[in-house]
XYZ file of C-alpha atoms in Angstrom:
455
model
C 104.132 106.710 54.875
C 102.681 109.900 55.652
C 100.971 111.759 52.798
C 101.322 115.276 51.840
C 98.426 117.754 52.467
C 96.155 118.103 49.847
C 95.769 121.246 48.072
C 92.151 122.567 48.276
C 90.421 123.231 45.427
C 89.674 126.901 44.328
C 86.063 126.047 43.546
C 83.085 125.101 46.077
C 81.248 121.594 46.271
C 78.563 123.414 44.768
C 80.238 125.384 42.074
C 81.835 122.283 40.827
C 78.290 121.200 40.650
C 77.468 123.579 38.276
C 80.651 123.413 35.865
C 80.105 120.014 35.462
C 76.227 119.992 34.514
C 77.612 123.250 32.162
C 80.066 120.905 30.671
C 77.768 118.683 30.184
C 75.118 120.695 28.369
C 78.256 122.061 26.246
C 78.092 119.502 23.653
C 74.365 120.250 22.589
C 74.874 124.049 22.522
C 78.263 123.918 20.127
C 75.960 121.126 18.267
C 73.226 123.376 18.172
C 74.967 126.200 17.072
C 77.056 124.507 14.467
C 73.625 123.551 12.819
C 72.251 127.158 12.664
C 75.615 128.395 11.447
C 74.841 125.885 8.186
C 70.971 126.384 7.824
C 71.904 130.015 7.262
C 68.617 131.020 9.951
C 68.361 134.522 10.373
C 68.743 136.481 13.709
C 65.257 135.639 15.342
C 66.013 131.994 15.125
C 68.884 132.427 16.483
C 67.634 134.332 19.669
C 65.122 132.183 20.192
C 66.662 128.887 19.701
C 69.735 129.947 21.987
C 67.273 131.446 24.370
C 65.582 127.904 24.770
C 68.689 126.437 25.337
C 70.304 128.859 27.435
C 67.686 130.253 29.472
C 66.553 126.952 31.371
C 70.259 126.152 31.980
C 70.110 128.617 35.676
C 67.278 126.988 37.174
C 68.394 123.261 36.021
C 72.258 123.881 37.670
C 70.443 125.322 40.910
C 67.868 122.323 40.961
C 70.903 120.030 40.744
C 72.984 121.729 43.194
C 70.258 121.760 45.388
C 69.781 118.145 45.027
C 72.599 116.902 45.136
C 73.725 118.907 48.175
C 70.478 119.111 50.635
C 71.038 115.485 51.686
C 74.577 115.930 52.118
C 73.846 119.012 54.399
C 71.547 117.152 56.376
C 73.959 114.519 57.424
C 76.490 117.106 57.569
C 74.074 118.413 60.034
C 73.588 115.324 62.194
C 76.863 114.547 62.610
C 77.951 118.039 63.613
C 75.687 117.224 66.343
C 76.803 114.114 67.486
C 80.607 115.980 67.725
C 78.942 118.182 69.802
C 77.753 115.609 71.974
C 73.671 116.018 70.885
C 72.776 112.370 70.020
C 69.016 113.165 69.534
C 69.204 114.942 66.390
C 68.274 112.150 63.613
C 67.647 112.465 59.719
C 63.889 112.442 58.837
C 64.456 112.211 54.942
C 64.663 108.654 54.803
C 61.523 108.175 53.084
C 61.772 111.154 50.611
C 64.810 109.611 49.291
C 66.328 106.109 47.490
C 69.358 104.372 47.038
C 72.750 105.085 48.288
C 71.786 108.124 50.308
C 69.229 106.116 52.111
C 72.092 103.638 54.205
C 73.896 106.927 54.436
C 70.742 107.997 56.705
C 70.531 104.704 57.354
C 73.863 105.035 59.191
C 74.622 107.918 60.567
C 71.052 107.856 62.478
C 72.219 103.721 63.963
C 75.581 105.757 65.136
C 73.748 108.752 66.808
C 71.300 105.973 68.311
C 73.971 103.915 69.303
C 76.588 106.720 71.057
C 72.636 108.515 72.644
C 72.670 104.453 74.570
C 76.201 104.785 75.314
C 75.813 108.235 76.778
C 72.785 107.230 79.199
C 74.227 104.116 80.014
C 77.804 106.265 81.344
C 75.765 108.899 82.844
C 73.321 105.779 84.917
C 76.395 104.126 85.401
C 78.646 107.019 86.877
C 75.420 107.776 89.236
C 75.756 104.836 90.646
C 79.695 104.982 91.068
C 78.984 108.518 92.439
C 75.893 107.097 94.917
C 78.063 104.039 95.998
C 81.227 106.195 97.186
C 79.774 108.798 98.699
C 77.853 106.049 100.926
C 80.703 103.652 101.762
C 82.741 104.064 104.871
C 85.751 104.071 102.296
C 88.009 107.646 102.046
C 88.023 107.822 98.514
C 90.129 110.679 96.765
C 90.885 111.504 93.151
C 93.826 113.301 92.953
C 94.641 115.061 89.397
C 98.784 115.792 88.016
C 99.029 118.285 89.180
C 98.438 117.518 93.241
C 94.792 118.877 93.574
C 91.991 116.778 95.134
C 89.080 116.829 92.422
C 87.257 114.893 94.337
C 86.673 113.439 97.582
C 83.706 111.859 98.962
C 82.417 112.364 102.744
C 84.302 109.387 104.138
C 87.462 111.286 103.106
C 86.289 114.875 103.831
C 86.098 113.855 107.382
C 89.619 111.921 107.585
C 90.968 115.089 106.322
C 89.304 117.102 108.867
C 90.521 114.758 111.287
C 94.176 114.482 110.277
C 94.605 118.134 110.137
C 92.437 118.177 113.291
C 89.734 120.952 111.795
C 86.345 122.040 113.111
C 84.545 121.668 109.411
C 85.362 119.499 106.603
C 87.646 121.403 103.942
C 87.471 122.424 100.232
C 89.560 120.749 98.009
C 93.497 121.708 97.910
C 96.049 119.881 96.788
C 97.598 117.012 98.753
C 100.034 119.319 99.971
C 97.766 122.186 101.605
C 95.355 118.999 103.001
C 98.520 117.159 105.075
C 98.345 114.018 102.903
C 100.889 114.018 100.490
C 101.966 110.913 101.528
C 99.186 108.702 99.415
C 101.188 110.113 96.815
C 104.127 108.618 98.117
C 103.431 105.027 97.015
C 104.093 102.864 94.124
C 101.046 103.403 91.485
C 101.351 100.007 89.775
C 98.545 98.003 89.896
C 96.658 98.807 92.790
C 100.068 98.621 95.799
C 98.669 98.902 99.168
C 100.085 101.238 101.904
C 99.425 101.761 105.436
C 99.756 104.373 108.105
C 98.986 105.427 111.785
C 97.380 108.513 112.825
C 96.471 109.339 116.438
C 96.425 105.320 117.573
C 94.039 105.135 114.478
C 95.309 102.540 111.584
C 94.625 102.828 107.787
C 95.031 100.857 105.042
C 95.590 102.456 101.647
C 95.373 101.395 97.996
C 96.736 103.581 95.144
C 96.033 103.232 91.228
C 96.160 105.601 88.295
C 93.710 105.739 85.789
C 93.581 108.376 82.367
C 90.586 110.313 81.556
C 90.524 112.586 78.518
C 94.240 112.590 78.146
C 94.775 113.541 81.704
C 96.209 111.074 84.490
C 94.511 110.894 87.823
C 94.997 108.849 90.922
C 92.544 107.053 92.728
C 92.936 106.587 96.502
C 90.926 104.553 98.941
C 92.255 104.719 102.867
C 89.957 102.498 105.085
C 90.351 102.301 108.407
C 91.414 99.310 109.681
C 91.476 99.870 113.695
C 88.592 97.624 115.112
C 89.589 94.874 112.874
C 93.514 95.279 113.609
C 92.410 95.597 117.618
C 90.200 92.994 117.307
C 92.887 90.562 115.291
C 95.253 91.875 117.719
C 93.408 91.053 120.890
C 92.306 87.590 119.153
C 96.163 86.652 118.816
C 96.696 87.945 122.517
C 94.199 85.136 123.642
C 95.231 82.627 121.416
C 98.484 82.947 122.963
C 97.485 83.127 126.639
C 95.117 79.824 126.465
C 98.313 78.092 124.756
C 100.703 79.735 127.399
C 98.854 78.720 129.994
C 97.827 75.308 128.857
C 101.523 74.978 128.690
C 102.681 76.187 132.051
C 99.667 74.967 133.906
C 100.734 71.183 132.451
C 104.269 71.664 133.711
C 103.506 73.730 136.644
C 100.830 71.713 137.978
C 102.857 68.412 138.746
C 106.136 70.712 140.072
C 103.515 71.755 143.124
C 101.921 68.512 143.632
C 105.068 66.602 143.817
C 107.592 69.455 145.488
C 104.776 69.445 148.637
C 104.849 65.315 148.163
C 108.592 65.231 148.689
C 108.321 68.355 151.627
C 106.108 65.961 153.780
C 108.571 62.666 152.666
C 111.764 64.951 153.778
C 110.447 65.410 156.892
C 110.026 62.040 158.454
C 112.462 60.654 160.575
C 113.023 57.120 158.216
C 113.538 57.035 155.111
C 113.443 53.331 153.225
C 114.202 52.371 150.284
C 111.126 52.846 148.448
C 110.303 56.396 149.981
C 113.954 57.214 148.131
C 112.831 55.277 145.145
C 109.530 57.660 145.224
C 111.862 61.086 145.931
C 114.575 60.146 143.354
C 110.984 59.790 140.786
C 109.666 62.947 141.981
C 113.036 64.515 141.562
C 113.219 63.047 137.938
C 109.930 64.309 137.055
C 110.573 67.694 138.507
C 113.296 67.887 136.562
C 111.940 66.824 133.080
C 108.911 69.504 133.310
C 111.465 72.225 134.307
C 113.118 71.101 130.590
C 109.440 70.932 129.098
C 109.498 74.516 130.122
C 112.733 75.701 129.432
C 112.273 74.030 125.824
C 108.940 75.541 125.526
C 109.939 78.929 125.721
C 113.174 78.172 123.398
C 110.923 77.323 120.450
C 108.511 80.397 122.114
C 112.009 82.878 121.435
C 112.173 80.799 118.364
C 109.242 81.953 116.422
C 108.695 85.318 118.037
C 112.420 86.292 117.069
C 112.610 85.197 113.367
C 115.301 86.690 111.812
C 114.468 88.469 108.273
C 114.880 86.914 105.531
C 117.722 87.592 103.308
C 116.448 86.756 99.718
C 118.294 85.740 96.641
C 117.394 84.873 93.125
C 117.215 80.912 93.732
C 116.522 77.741 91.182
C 113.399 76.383 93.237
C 113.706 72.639 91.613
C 117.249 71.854 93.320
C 116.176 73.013 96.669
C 113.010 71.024 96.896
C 114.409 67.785 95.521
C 117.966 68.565 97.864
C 115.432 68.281 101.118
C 113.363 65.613 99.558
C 116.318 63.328 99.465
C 116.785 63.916 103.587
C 114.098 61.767 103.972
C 115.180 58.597 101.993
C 113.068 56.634 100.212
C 109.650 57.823 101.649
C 109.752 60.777 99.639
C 109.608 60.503 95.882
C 110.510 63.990 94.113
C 108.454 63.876 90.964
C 110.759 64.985 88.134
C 109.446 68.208 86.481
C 110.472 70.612 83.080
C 109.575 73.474 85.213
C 112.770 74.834 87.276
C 111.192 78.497 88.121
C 113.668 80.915 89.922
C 112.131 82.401 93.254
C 113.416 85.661 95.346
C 113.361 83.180 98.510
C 115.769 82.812 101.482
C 117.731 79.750 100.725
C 118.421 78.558 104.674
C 115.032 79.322 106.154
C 113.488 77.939 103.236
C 114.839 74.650 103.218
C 114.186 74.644 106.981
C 110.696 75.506 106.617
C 110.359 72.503 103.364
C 112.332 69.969 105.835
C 109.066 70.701 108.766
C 106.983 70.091 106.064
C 108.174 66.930 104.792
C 108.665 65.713 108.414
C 105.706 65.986 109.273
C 104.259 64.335 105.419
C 106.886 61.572 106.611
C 105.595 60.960 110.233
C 101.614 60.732 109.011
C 102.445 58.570 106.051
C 102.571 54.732 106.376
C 106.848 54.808 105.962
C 106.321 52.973 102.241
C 108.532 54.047 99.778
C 107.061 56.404 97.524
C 104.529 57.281 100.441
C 105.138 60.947 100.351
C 105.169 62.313 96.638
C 106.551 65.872 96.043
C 105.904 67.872 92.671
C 106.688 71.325 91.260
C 104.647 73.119 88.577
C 105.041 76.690 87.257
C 101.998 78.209 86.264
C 101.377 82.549 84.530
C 104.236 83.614 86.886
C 103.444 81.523 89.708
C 105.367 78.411 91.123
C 103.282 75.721 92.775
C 105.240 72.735 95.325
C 102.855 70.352 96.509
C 103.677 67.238 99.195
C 101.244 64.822 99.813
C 101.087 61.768 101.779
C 98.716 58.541 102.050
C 98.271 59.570 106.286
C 94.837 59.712 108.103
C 94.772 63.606 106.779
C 94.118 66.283 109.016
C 91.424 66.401 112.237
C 91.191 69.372 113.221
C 92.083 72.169 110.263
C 91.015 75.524 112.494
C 94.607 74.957 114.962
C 96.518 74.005 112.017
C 98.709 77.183 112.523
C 98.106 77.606 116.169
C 101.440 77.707 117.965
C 102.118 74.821 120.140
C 99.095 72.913 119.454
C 100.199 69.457 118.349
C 98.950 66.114 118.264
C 102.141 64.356 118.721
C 103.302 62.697 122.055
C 107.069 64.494 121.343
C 106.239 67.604 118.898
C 106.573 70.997 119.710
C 103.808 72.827 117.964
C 105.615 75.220 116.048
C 106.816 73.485 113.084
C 103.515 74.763 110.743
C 103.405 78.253 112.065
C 107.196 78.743 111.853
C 106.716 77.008 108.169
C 104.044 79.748 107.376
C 105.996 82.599 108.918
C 108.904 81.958 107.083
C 107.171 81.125 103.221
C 104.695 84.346 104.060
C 107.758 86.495 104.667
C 108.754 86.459 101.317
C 105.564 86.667 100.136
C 103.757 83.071 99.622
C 101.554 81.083 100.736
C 100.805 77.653 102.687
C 97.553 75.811 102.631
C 97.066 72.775 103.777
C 94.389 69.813 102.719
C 92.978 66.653 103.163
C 92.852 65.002 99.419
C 90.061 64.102 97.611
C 91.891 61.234 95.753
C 92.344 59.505 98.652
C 93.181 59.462 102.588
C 96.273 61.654 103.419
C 96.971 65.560 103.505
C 98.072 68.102 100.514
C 100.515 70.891 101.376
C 100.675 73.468 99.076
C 103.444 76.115 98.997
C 102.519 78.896 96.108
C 105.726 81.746 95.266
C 105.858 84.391 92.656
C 108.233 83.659 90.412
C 111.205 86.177 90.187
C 111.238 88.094 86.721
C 114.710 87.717 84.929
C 116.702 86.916 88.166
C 119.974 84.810 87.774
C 119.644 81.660 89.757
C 121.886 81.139 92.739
């Protein structure tokens, strides 16, 4: 309940000082003056006794005052500098005083000591803020509400200069005037991250807000990301070719050697039995590497065409224990209280959970119960974990490599079109040996959907 505003009084601190010490000497005078009324004293007395009494009264209410409000005035004083933002004024009457007024001192000079340590320790602190971004190869921006750059450090000077393709690095404008008003085109919640091109150059952006004194600002950092991106880039490109042409030259490499085989055997004159027997093989195997091929680039078409995904609001506990019971008794879905809801898409999903578990299924020893599957929901995050009792995994750096396999029959593709598919809607896949025991961990981690209806 909000009080009303007091009324201020019509007297000072210090003439309320002196009422009250006259108030308080009142009593003796009307005492004294009642006594001289009955002793009949003549005038003299009277002069002189009132005199006495009166005369010192001046002196006494100013000593009073003056002690009463000199340490007051003091700390008045001292805190009137700390508002001001001087912490190194301090009281030095600490020893000419006692008592209450004493922790007063006491007090105010352990808050002026303790906001003068806070002070230094912002000013050290913001020197080395100020040091470590004007150093970094990071375009960092602060951008007050209303548009205009306060502050920019060199990094960013010179992307600006670049974007707007200018001989000398510019003083801050706003966005607008500078040609980047598209950093303030992104979400500002928590941190999002934004990208852009300029002149074959790539950058990756981060946005956040901050308030200082009341005010909002935002706080940009672009970084350019164009070695790394070429250098990812051109890493993928070879990763590719040596599986390409691992591929082809496997296929290839018979189809020549046994198409000039059956050119020499097609031109004899005779041909037996067993020289047909060896064409109608050569044929055959001609014919089955043409299919490797054919299939190869399928699942190749497969993976580099992945449709997007289409996401609903789904109930992730069905799913996983709906693909779980594909696989018969092997798998054994652990039952769980936790049923989170997931922005997922159902179909490639489930496809991407079914490679999984295959390939849990195919390393496992084919017990029942040999592949266990669990789901956990953990501070907005869902966690399904498969794990089998196989020999674990050999060789985790080509894990995710396309086409690299170590079955006799598999394709290659299942884990990378697994990973494609869970990071598309934002997860993740890692993938273990245990430390319990022999066999591999698969763990598939989602963001759980806030107040989404299940599908």
């Amino acid at each position: 309940m909000t009080q009303p505003p007091r009324t201020p009084s019509r007297f000072s601190y210090e003439a309320t000082i002196v009422i009250r010490a006259a108030l308080c000497a009142l009593p003796a005078t009307v005492i004294a003056v009642a006594l001289l009324i009955h002793s009949d004293a003549n005038w003299e007395l009277w002069v002189t006794c009132l005199t006495l009494i009166l005369l010192p009264f001046p002196f006494m209410a100013w000593s009073l005052q003056n002690w009463i409000s000199s340490p007051l005035r003091v700390a008045a004083n001292v805190i009137s500098s700390i508002r001001e933002g001087d912490f190194t004024l301090r009281s030095r009457r600490i020893s000419e005083a006692s008592g209450t007024i004493v922790e007063l001192y006491e007090e105010i000079n352990a808050i002026a000591a303790l906001m003068e340590k806070s002070r230094l320790t912002s000013i050290e602190t913001q020197k080395v803020i100020d040091k470590i971004t004007a150093n970094i190869d990071v375009a960092t921006l602060i951008v007050r509400s209303d548009r205009v750059v306060s502050q920019a450090n060199e990094a960013a000077r010179r992307l600006i200069s670049s974007i707007n393709h200018w001989d000398s690095i510019p003083e801050l404008k706003t966005v607008d005037e500078l040609n980047i008003s598209f950093v303030l085109d992104q979400s500002s919640q928590d941190f999002s991250r934004f990208s852009f091109v300029d002149q074959n150059r790539r950058f990756e952006g981060r946005r956040g807000i901050f308030i200082l004194d009341g005010e909002r600002f935002d706080l940009i950092l672009l970084t350019d990301i164009t070695r790394a991106a070429s250098e990812q880039e051109r890493d993928s490109w070879k990763r590719l070719l040596r599986v390409l042409g691992h591929e082809l030259n496997n296929s290839i490499a018979p189809i020549s050697s046994l198409s000039s085989t059956l050119s020499k055997i097609t031109k004899t004159a005779e041909i037996d039995e067993e020289t047909k027997t060896d064409l109608l093989d050569g044929l055959e195997t001609i014919t089955n590497r043409s299919q490797n091929i054919i299939r190869f680039m399928g699942d190749y078409t497969r993976l580099a065409k992945l449709p997007e995904p289409e996401t609903v609001s789904v109930a992730l506990s069905p799913l996983f224990q709906k693909a779980c019971q594909l696989f018969g008794e092997t798998v054994h879905f652990a039952p769980s209280s936790s049923n989170p809801t997931v922005s997922i898409d159902p179909a490639q999903f489930e496809q991407a959970l079914i490679n999984l578990l295959k390939n849990a299924t195919e390393a496992s020893s084919g017990a029942p119960g040999s592949v266990t599957c669990s789901i956990e929901a953990i501070a907005g995050i869902s966690l399904l974990r498969i794990e089998d009792d196989g020999p674990g995994i050999s060789n985790p750096d080509n894990l995710f490599v396309p086409f690299y396999t170590t079955k006799a029959q598999g394709s290659g593709i299942g884990l990378a079109l697994s990973k494609q598919i869970i990071e598309a809607v934002g997860g993740t896949l890692t993938l273990a040996n245990r430390q319990d025991r022999s066999g591999c961990r698969v763990t598939i981690q989602l963001g759980i959907a806030p107040q989404a209806k299940a599908q």
